[in-house]
PDB file of C-alpha atoms in Angstrom:
ATOM      1  CA  MET A 756       5.927  -3.563  17.936  1.00  0.00           C
ATOM      2  CA  LEU A 757       4.934  -5.009  14.382  1.00  0.00           C
ATOM      3  CA  VAL A 758       3.518  -8.377  14.535  1.00  0.00           C
ATOM      4  CA  ALA A 759       1.838  -8.412  10.702  1.00  0.00           C
ATOM      5  CA  ALA A 760       1.899  -6.450   7.358  1.00  0.00           C
ATOM      6  CA  ALA A 761       0.650  -7.224   3.983  1.00  0.00           C
ATOM      7  CA  VAL A 762       2.173  -5.619   1.061  1.00  0.00           C
ATOM      8  CA  CYS A 763      -0.279  -4.831  -1.754  1.00  0.00           C
ATOM      9  CA  PRO A 764      -0.334  -2.665  -4.926  1.00  0.00           C
ATOM     10  CA  CYS A 765      -2.812   0.333  -4.967  1.00  0.00           C
ATOM     11  CA  PRO A 766      -3.758   0.610  -8.646  1.00  0.00           C
ATOM     12  CA  PRO A 767      -7.756   2.272  -8.891  1.00  0.00           C
ATOM     13  CA  LEU A 768      -8.505  -0.719 -12.019  1.00  0.00           C
ATOM     14  CA  LEU A 769      -8.245  -3.861  -8.985  1.00  0.00           C
ATOM     15  CA  VAL A 770     -11.682  -2.530  -8.167  1.00  0.00           C
ATOM     16  CA  PRO A 771     -13.798  -3.845 -10.616  1.00  0.00           C
ATOM     17  CA  GLU A 772     -16.013  -0.787 -10.316  1.00  0.00           C
ATOM     18  CA  VAL A 773     -13.379   1.101 -12.244  1.00  0.00           C
ATOM     19  CA  ALA A 774     -11.715  -1.931 -14.760  1.00  0.00           C
ATOM     20  CA  ALA A 775     -14.931  -2.900 -15.875  1.00  0.00           C
ATOM     21  CA  GLY A 776     -15.006  -5.463 -18.743  1.00  0.00           C
ATOM     22  CA  ALA A 777     -11.161  -6.327 -17.409  1.00  0.00           C
ATOM     23  CA  ALA A 778     -12.270  -6.061 -14.489  1.00  0.00           C
ATOM     24  CA  PRO A 779     -11.435 -10.786 -13.995  1.00  0.00           C
ATOM     25  CA  GLU A 780      -7.672 -10.639 -15.390  1.00  0.00           C
ATOM     26  CA  LEU A 781      -6.967  -8.694 -11.894  1.00  0.00           C
ATOM     27  CA  ASP A 782      -9.075 -11.268 -10.538  1.00  0.00           C
ATOM     28  CA  ALA A 783      -5.725 -13.018  -8.853  1.00  0.00           C
ATOM     29  CA  ALA A 784      -4.211  -9.471  -7.514  1.00  0.00           C
ATOM     30  CA  ARG A 785      -7.712  -9.297  -5.944  1.00  0.00           C
ATOM     31  CA  ALA A 786      -7.479 -12.304  -3.588  1.00  0.00           C
ATOM     32  CA  ALA A 787      -3.947 -12.856  -2.816  1.00  0.00           C
ATOM     33  CA  CYS A 788      -4.375  -9.355  -1.345  1.00  0.00           C
ATOM     34  CA  THR A 789      -8.014 -10.899   0.305  1.00  0.00           C
ATOM     35  CA  ASP A 790      -5.664 -13.572   1.386  1.00  0.00           C
ATOM     36  CA  ALA A 791      -2.667 -10.621   2.400  1.00  0.00           C
ATOM     37  CA  ILE A 792      -4.882  -9.045   5.239  1.00  0.00           C
ATOM     38  CA  GLY A 793      -6.402 -11.754   6.127  1.00  0.00           C
ATOM     39  CA  VAL A 794      -2.914 -12.073   7.863  1.00  0.00           C
ATOM     40  CA  LEU A 795      -3.686  -8.924   9.096  1.00  0.00           C
ATOM     41  CA  ALA A 796      -6.911  -9.871  10.831  1.00  0.00           C
ATOM     42  CA  ALA A 797      -5.304 -12.608  12.219  1.00  0.00           C
ATOM     43  CA  SER A 798      -2.269 -10.973  14.225  1.00  0.00           C
ATOM     44  CA  ARG A 799      -5.066  -9.299  16.300  1.00  0.00           C
ATOM     45  CA  PRO A 800      -3.325  -6.207  16.863  1.00  0.00           C
ATOM     46  CA  ASP A 801      -4.004  -3.475  18.665  1.00  0.00           C
ATOM     47  CA  ARG A 802      -3.770  -0.833  15.809  1.00  0.00           C
ATOM     48  CA  LEU A 803      -3.465  -0.561  11.682  1.00  0.00           C
ATOM     49  CA  VAL A 804      -1.744   1.908   9.727  1.00  0.00           C
ATOM     50  CA  VAL A 805      -2.710   1.789   6.724  1.00  0.00           C
ATOM     51  CA  VAL A 806       0.237   3.513   4.789  1.00  0.00           C
ATOM     52  CA  GLY A 807       0.274   4.734   0.512  1.00  0.00           C
ATOM     53  CA  PRO A 808       1.923   7.174  -1.848  1.00  0.00           C
ATOM     54  CA  ALA A 809       0.079  10.562  -2.224  1.00  0.00           C
ATOM     55  CA  GLU A 810      -0.014  13.548  -4.156  1.00  0.00           C
ATOM     56  CA  GLN A 811       1.303  16.505  -1.715  1.00  0.00           C
ATOM     57  CA  GLN A 812      -1.748  17.883  -1.232  1.00  0.00           C
ATOM     58  CA  ASP A 813      -2.867  14.156   0.449  1.00  0.00           C
ATOM     59  CA  ARG A 814       0.677  13.125   2.116  1.00  0.00           C
ATOM     60  CA  GLY A 815       0.475  12.718   6.026  1.00  0.00           C
ATOM     61  CA  PRO A 816      -2.588  11.190   8.361  1.00  0.00           C
ATOM     62  CA  HIS A 817      -5.806   9.989   7.237  1.00  0.00           C
ATOM     63  CA  VAL A 818      -8.895   8.877   9.946  1.00  0.00           C
ATOM     64  CA  GLN A 819     -10.486   5.984  10.503  1.00  0.00           C
ATOM     65  CA  GLY A 820     -13.436   6.426   8.657  1.00  0.00           C
ATOM     66  CA  ALA A 821     -12.246   8.856   5.721  1.00  0.00           C
ATOM     67  CA  ARG A 822     -13.617   9.243   2.705  1.00  0.00           C
ATOM     68  CA  GLY A 823     -12.299   8.681  -1.008  1.00  0.00           C
ATOM     69  CA  SER A 824     -14.444   8.059  -4.003  1.00  0.00           C
ATOM     70  CA  PHE A 825     -13.330   6.991  -7.682  1.00  0.00           C
ATOM     71  CA  ARG A 826     -15.685   9.361  -9.250  1.00  0.00           C
ATOM     72  CA  GLY A 827     -12.254  11.153 -10.874  1.00  0.00           C
ATOM     73  CA  PHE A 828     -11.722   7.515 -12.716  1.00  0.00           C
ATOM     74  CA  GLY A 829     -15.898   7.702 -13.831  1.00  0.00           C
ATOM     75  CA  VAL A 830     -17.625   5.708 -11.079  1.00  0.00           C
ATOM     76  CA  ASP A 831     -20.092   6.279  -8.989  1.00  0.00           C
ATOM     77  CA  LEU A 832     -17.972   4.839  -5.767  1.00  0.00           C
ATOM     78  CA  ASP A 833     -17.048   6.475  -2.440  1.00  0.00           C
ATOM     79  CA  VAL A 834     -15.593   4.202   0.938  1.00  0.00           C
ATOM     80  CA  LEU A 835     -14.232   4.763   3.549  1.00  0.00           C
ATOM     81  CA  LEU A 836     -11.810   3.693   5.358  1.00  0.00           C
ATOM     82  CA  GLY A 837     -12.400   1.305   8.745  1.00  0.00           C
ATOM     83  CA  GLU A 838     -15.915   1.744  10.024  1.00  0.00           C
ATOM     84  CA  ALA A 839     -16.603   5.761  10.673  1.00  0.00           C
ATOM     85  CA  PRO A 840     -16.506   5.028  14.621  1.00  0.00           C
ATOM     86  CA  ALA A 841     -19.200   6.151  16.379  1.00  0.00           C
ATOM     87  CA  ASP A 842     -18.089   9.632  17.112  1.00  0.00           C
ATOM     88  CA  ALA A 843     -16.221  10.295  13.557  1.00  0.00           C
ATOM     89  CA  GLY A 844     -18.513  13.601  14.317  1.00  0.00           C
ATOM     90  CA  ALA A 845     -17.237  15.577  17.278  1.00  0.00           C
ATOM     91  CA  GLY A 846     -15.293  17.854  15.994  1.00  0.00           C
ATOM     92  CA  THR A 847     -12.475  14.858  14.645  1.00  0.00           C
ATOM     93  CA  GLY A 848     -10.875  18.008  12.806  1.00  0.00           C
ATOM     94  CA  GLU A 849      -9.237  18.218   8.888  1.00  0.00           C
ATOM     95  CA  ALA A 850      -7.982  14.746   8.487  1.00  0.00           C
ATOM     96  CA  THR A 851     -11.495  13.775   8.697  1.00  0.00           C
ATOM     97  CA  GLU A 852     -12.513  16.541   5.858  1.00  0.00           C
ATOM     98  CA  ARG A 853      -9.346  15.677   3.718  1.00  0.00           C
ATOM     99  CA  PRO A 854     -10.210  12.955   1.016  1.00  0.00           C
ATOM    100  CA  LEU A 855      -8.187   9.898   1.176  1.00  0.00           C
ATOM    101  CA  PRO A 856      -5.607   9.801  -1.768  1.00  0.00           C
ATOM    102  CA  VAL A 857      -5.850   7.070  -4.409  1.00  0.00           C
ATOM    103  CA  SER A 858      -3.604   4.520  -2.961  1.00  0.00           C
ATOM    104  CA  LEU A 859      -5.703   4.929   0.718  1.00  0.00           C
ATOM    105  CA  ALA A 860      -8.995   4.115  -1.253  1.00  0.00           C
ATOM    106  CA  VAL A 861      -8.498   1.492  -2.718  1.00  0.00           C
ATOM    107  CA  ALA A 862      -7.112   0.496   0.394  1.00  0.00           C
ATOM    108  CA  GLY A 863     -10.101   1.263   2.292  1.00  0.00           C
ATOM    109  CA  TRP A 864     -11.836  -0.965  -1.349  1.00  0.00           C
ATOM    110  CA  LEU A 865     -10.241  -3.238  -0.248  1.00  0.00           C
ATOM    111  CA  LEU A 866     -10.316  -3.805   3.816  1.00  0.00           C
ATOM    112  CA  GLY A 867     -14.010  -3.656   2.745  1.00  0.00           C
ATOM    113  CA  ARG A 868     -14.210  -6.571   1.288  1.00  0.00           C
ATOM    114  CA  THR A 869     -12.506  -8.390   4.210  1.00  0.00           C
ATOM    115  CA  GLU A 870     -15.341  -6.360   6.835  1.00  0.00           C
ATOM    116  CA  TRP A 871     -12.698  -4.850   8.963  1.00  0.00           C
ATOM    117  CA  SER A 872     -13.352  -4.620  12.205  1.00  0.00           C
ATOM    118  CA  ALA A 873      -9.859  -6.394  14.133  1.00  0.00           C
ATOM    119  CA  ALA A 874      -8.808  -3.322  15.875  1.00  0.00           C
ATOM    120  CA  PRO A 875      -9.002   0.210  15.049  1.00  0.00           C
ATOM    121  CA  LEU A 876      -6.924   1.942  12.276  1.00  0.00           C
ATOM    122  CA  GLU A 877      -5.509   5.469  10.492  1.00  0.00           C
ATOM    123  CA  GLY A 878      -4.139   6.335   7.646  1.00  0.00           C
ATOM    124  CA  LEU A 879      -1.034   7.825   6.618  1.00  0.00           C
ATOM    125  CA  GLY A 880       0.089   8.921   2.865  1.00  0.00           C
ATOM    126  CA  VAL A 881       3.761   9.195   2.047  1.00  0.00           C
ATOM    127  CA  GLY A 882       5.380  11.008  -0.825  1.00  0.00           C
ATOM    128  CA  GLU A 883       7.040   9.378  -3.153  1.00  0.00           C
ATOM    129  CA  PRO A 884      10.283  11.754  -3.105  1.00  0.00           C
ATOM    130  CA  LEU A 885      10.741  10.911   1.167  1.00  0.00           C
ATOM    131  CA  ALA A 886      14.540  10.272   1.431  1.00  0.00           C
ATOM    132  CA  PRO A 887      15.102   6.781   2.397  1.00  0.00           C
ATOM    133  CA  GLU A 888      16.395   7.055   5.605  1.00  0.00           C
ATOM    134  CA  ARG A 889      13.402   9.429   7.157  1.00  0.00           C
ATOM    135  CA  CYS A 890      10.900   6.345   5.948  1.00  0.00           C
ATOM    136  CA  ILE A 891      13.308   4.143   7.890  1.00  0.00           C
ATOM    137  CA  GLN A 892      12.323   7.221  10.671  1.00  0.00           C
ATOM    138  CA  VAL A 893       8.431   7.337   9.979  1.00  0.00           C
ATOM    139  CA  GLY A 894       8.224   3.001  10.153  1.00  0.00           C
ATOM    140  CA  GLY A 895      10.286   2.974  13.919  1.00  0.00           C
ATOM    141  CA  GLU A 896       7.778   5.108  14.915  1.00  0.00           C
ATOM    142  CA  ILE A 897       4.794   3.458  14.372  1.00  0.00           C
ATOM    143  CA  ALA A 898       5.540   0.354  14.826  1.00  0.00           C
ATOM    144  CA  ALA A 899       5.624   2.176  18.083  1.00  0.00           C
ATOM    145  CA  ARG A 900       2.910   3.806  18.549  1.00  0.00           C
ATOM    146  CA  ALA A 901       1.148  -0.069  20.174  1.00  0.00           C
ATOM    147  CA  ASP A 902       2.146  -3.639  21.732  1.00  0.00           C
ATOM    148  CA  ARG A 903       0.489  -5.193  18.667  1.00  0.00           C
ATOM    149  CA  VAL A 904       0.870  -3.255  15.309  1.00  0.00           C
ATOM    150  CA  ALA A 905      -0.090  -3.952  11.545  1.00  0.00           C
ATOM    151  CA  LEU A 906       0.347  -2.619   8.562  1.00  0.00           C
ATOM    152  CA  LEU A 907      -1.477  -2.533   4.522  1.00  0.00           C
ATOM    153  CA  VAL A 908       1.328  -1.320   2.937  1.00  0.00           C
ATOM    154  CA  MET A 909      -0.364  -0.325  -0.788  1.00  0.00           C
ATOM    155  CA  GLY A 910       2.401   0.701  -4.098  1.00  0.00           C
ATOM    156  CA  ASP A 911       2.681   0.226  -6.703  1.00  0.00           C
ATOM    157  CA  ALA A 912       6.371  -1.939  -8.430  1.00  0.00           C
ATOM    158  CA  SER A 913       8.158  -0.409 -11.416  1.00  0.00           C
ATOM    159  CA  ALA A 914       5.518   1.047 -14.144  1.00  0.00           C
ATOM    160  CA  CYS A 915       8.012   0.534 -17.182  1.00  0.00           C
ATOM    161  CA  ARG A 916       7.870  -3.767 -17.854  1.00  0.00           C
ATOM    162  CA  THR A 917       6.593  -2.987 -21.228  1.00  0.00           C
ATOM    163  CA  LEU A 918       6.878  -0.552 -24.710  1.00  0.00           C
ATOM    164  CA  LYS A 919       2.829  -0.109 -23.635  1.00  0.00           C
ATOM    165  CA  ALA A 920       3.116   0.563 -19.564  1.00  0.00           C
ATOM    166  CA  PRO A 921       2.469   3.812 -18.802  1.00  0.00           C
ATOM    167  CA  GLY A 922       6.501   5.134 -18.904  1.00  0.00           C
ATOM    168  CA  TYR A 923       6.958   2.391 -21.801  1.00  0.00           C
ATOM    169  CA  LEU A 924       9.815  -0.002 -21.602  1.00  0.00           C
ATOM    170  CA  ASP A 925      13.095   0.420 -19.165  1.00  0.00           C
ATOM    171  CA  GLU A 926      15.471  -2.720 -19.311  1.00  0.00           C
ATOM    172  CA  ARG A 927      16.178  -1.704 -15.988  1.00  0.00           C
ATOM    173  CA  ALA A 928      12.695  -2.298 -14.795  1.00  0.00           C
ATOM    174  CA  ALA A 929      12.416  -6.139 -14.308  1.00  0.00           C
ATOM    175  CA  GLY A 930      15.847  -6.507 -12.559  1.00  0.00           C
ATOM    176  CA  PHE A 931      14.538  -3.749 -10.165  1.00  0.00           C
ATOM    177  CA  ASP A 932      10.569  -5.587  -9.794  1.00  0.00           C
ATOM    178  CA  ALA A 933      12.812  -9.211  -8.790  1.00  0.00           C
ATOM    179  CA  ASP A 934      14.861  -6.909  -6.008  1.00  0.00           C
ATOM    180  CA  VAL A 935      11.985  -5.693  -4.789  1.00  0.00           C
ATOM    181  CA  ALA A 936      10.025  -9.582  -4.489  1.00  0.00           C
ATOM    182  CA  ARG A 937      12.527 -11.004  -3.291  1.00  0.00           C
ATOM    183  CA  ALA A 938      13.046  -8.896   0.183  1.00  0.00           C
ATOM    184  CA  LEU A 939       9.500  -9.022  -0.041  1.00  0.00           C
ATOM    185  CA  ALA A 940       8.905 -13.337  -0.083  1.00  0.00           C
ATOM    186  CA  ALA A 941      11.947 -12.673   2.329  1.00  0.00           C
ATOM    187  CA  ALA A 942      11.005 -10.448   4.628  1.00  0.00           C
ATOM    188  CA  ASP A 943      14.695  -8.804   3.591  1.00  0.00           C
ATOM    189  CA  VAL A 944      14.570  -5.057   5.284  1.00  0.00           C
ATOM    190  CA  ALA A 945      18.221  -4.457   4.764  1.00  0.00           C
ATOM    191  CA  ALA A 946      16.726  -5.110   1.614  1.00  0.00           C
ATOM    192  CA  LEU A 947      14.509  -2.369   1.109  1.00  0.00           C
ATOM    193  CA  LYS A 948      16.611  -0.199   2.950  1.00  0.00           C
ATOM    194  CA  ALA A 949      18.747   0.041   0.332  1.00  0.00           C
ATOM    195  CA  LEU A 950      16.219   0.041  -2.575  1.00  0.00           C
ATOM    196  CA  ASP A 951      17.757   2.723  -4.427  1.00  0.00           C
ATOM    197  CA  ALA A 952      15.583   5.999  -4.800  1.00  0.00           C
ATOM    198  CA  GLU A 953      16.345   7.520  -7.594  1.00  0.00           C
ATOM    199  CA  LEU A 954      16.160   4.558 -10.061  1.00  0.00           C
ATOM    200  CA  ALA A 955      12.630   3.441  -8.642  1.00  0.00           C
ATOM    201  CA  GLN A 956      11.607   7.542  -9.181  1.00  0.00           C
ATOM    202  CA  GLU A 957      12.533   7.146 -13.115  1.00  0.00           C
ATOM    203  CA  LEU A 958      10.827   3.508 -13.435  1.00  0.00           C
ATOM    204  CA  LYS A 959       7.548   5.753 -11.726  1.00  0.00           C
ATOM    205  CA  ALA A 960       7.120   3.065  -8.998  1.00  0.00           C
ATOM    206  CA  ALA A 961       5.317   4.734  -6.601  1.00  0.00           C
ATOM    207  CA  GLY A 962       6.032   1.309  -3.756  1.00  0.00           C
ATOM    208  CA  ARG A 963       9.203   2.827  -3.058  1.00  0.00           C
ATOM    209  CA  ALA A 964       8.914   4.682   0.338  1.00  0.00           C
ATOM    210  CA  PRO A 965       5.566   3.381   1.554  1.00  0.00           C
ATOM    211  CA  TRP A 966       8.218  -0.646   1.682  1.00  0.00           C
ATOM    212  CA  GLN A 967      10.943   1.302   3.193  1.00  0.00           C
ATOM    213  CA  VAL A 968       8.252   2.904   6.247  1.00  0.00           C
ATOM    214  CA  LEU A 969       8.176  -1.306   6.489  1.00  0.00           C
ATOM    215  CA  ALA A 970      11.084  -1.875   6.212  1.00  0.00           C
ATOM    216  CA  GLY A 971      11.802   0.866   8.945  1.00  0.00           C
ATOM    217  CA  ALA A 972       8.971  -0.700  11.248  1.00  0.00           C
ATOM    218  CA  ALA A 973      10.139  -4.870  11.181  1.00  0.00           C
ATOM    219  CA  ASP A 974      13.179  -3.694  12.179  1.00  0.00           C
ATOM    220  CA  GLY A 975      14.581  -6.088  14.222  1.00  0.00           C
ATOM    221  CA  ALA A 976      11.010  -8.049  14.645  1.00  0.00           C
ATOM    222  CA  GLY A 977      11.933 -11.357  12.929  1.00  0.00           C
ATOM    223  CA  LEU A 978       8.828 -10.819  10.299  1.00  0.00           C
ATOM    224  CA  ARG A 979       8.626 -14.018   7.832  1.00  0.00           C
ATOM    225  CA  GLY A 980       7.146 -13.337   4.156  1.00  0.00           C
ATOM    226  CA  GLU A 981       5.231 -14.793   1.758  1.00  0.00           C
ATOM    227  CA  LEU A 982       5.005 -13.978  -1.464  1.00  0.00           C
ATOM    228  CA  LEU A 983       2.220 -14.298  -2.652  1.00  0.00           C
ATOM    229  CA  PHE A 984       1.429 -12.533  -5.720  1.00  0.00           C
ATOM    230  CA  ASP A 985       4.213 -11.039  -8.929  1.00  0.00           C
ATOM    231  CA  ASP A 986       3.012 -10.170 -12.457  1.00  0.00           C
ATOM    232  CA  ALA A 987       2.609  -6.618 -14.295  1.00  0.00           C
ATOM    233  CA  PRO A 988      -0.227  -6.884 -15.899  1.00  0.00           C
ATOM    234  CA  TYR A 989      -0.458  -3.540 -18.756  1.00  0.00           C
ATOM    235  CA  GLY A 990       3.564  -3.487 -17.731  1.00  0.00           C
ATOM    236  CA  VAL A 991       3.098  -1.916 -14.058  1.00  0.00           C
ATOM    237  CA  GLY A 992       4.379  -4.836 -11.369  1.00  0.00           C
ATOM    238  CA  TYR A 993       2.025  -6.178  -8.280  1.00  0.00           C
ATOM    239  CA  LEU A 994       3.896  -7.688  -5.829  1.00  0.00           C
ATOM    240  CA  VAL A 995       1.434  -9.103  -2.935  1.00  0.00           C
ATOM    241  CA  ALA A 996       2.366  -9.847   0.068  1.00  0.00           C
ATOM    242  CA  ALA A 997       2.337 -11.027   4.469  1.00  0.00           C
ATOM    243  CA  TRP A 998       4.913 -10.850   7.091  1.00  0.00           C
ATOM    244  CA  SER A 999       4.245 -12.177  10.235  1.00  0.00           C
TER     245      SER A 999
END
């Protein structure tokens, strides 16, 4: 059963070494992510599942201790998805060898800041085109894995909030992001389930599939939500929320 969730954005710029001179611009977002992850730790879960958008080659499960890198962004920095278990070298298979998608690498960096050791964890990279029905089903399966499950949900809102945004300006973007923010603030499972996947793709909202995984996991859990951060630096919507 899902007992807590944290929702965080996943731009590599959250990592100060990647952002370099612009790092202070996201200090408030980093602090909000730390607070949200603190809610996860306080829930004392039996298992933490980290979900984030991924390209095709990075989709599927990623085990605890899997390695991610920010070398593709010009920074000599590697991270792990949680502490590597003591038996990490004992033939844990392909999931250990595959590098983390960027979203889960950012999650690994965030968890490292909080020195997460509250529970075993695993990662799941989901494809942005994944149908809402399948996302919801996956979420339900995740919630059934242990008596007390926590979710760290990585994903950005629209990338079309300004003329200089990665997706240029789309007048629909602000309204879409506001709808998501309201749903996250209220832990409104129905509203997240109802997000328009086609519109989300047009607005380059990479968080849509992970948010709908959250909706499936939280169905019937009766959690309460709190929105901790809502802004659109660089024309991309970044939302941070905690459910408990």
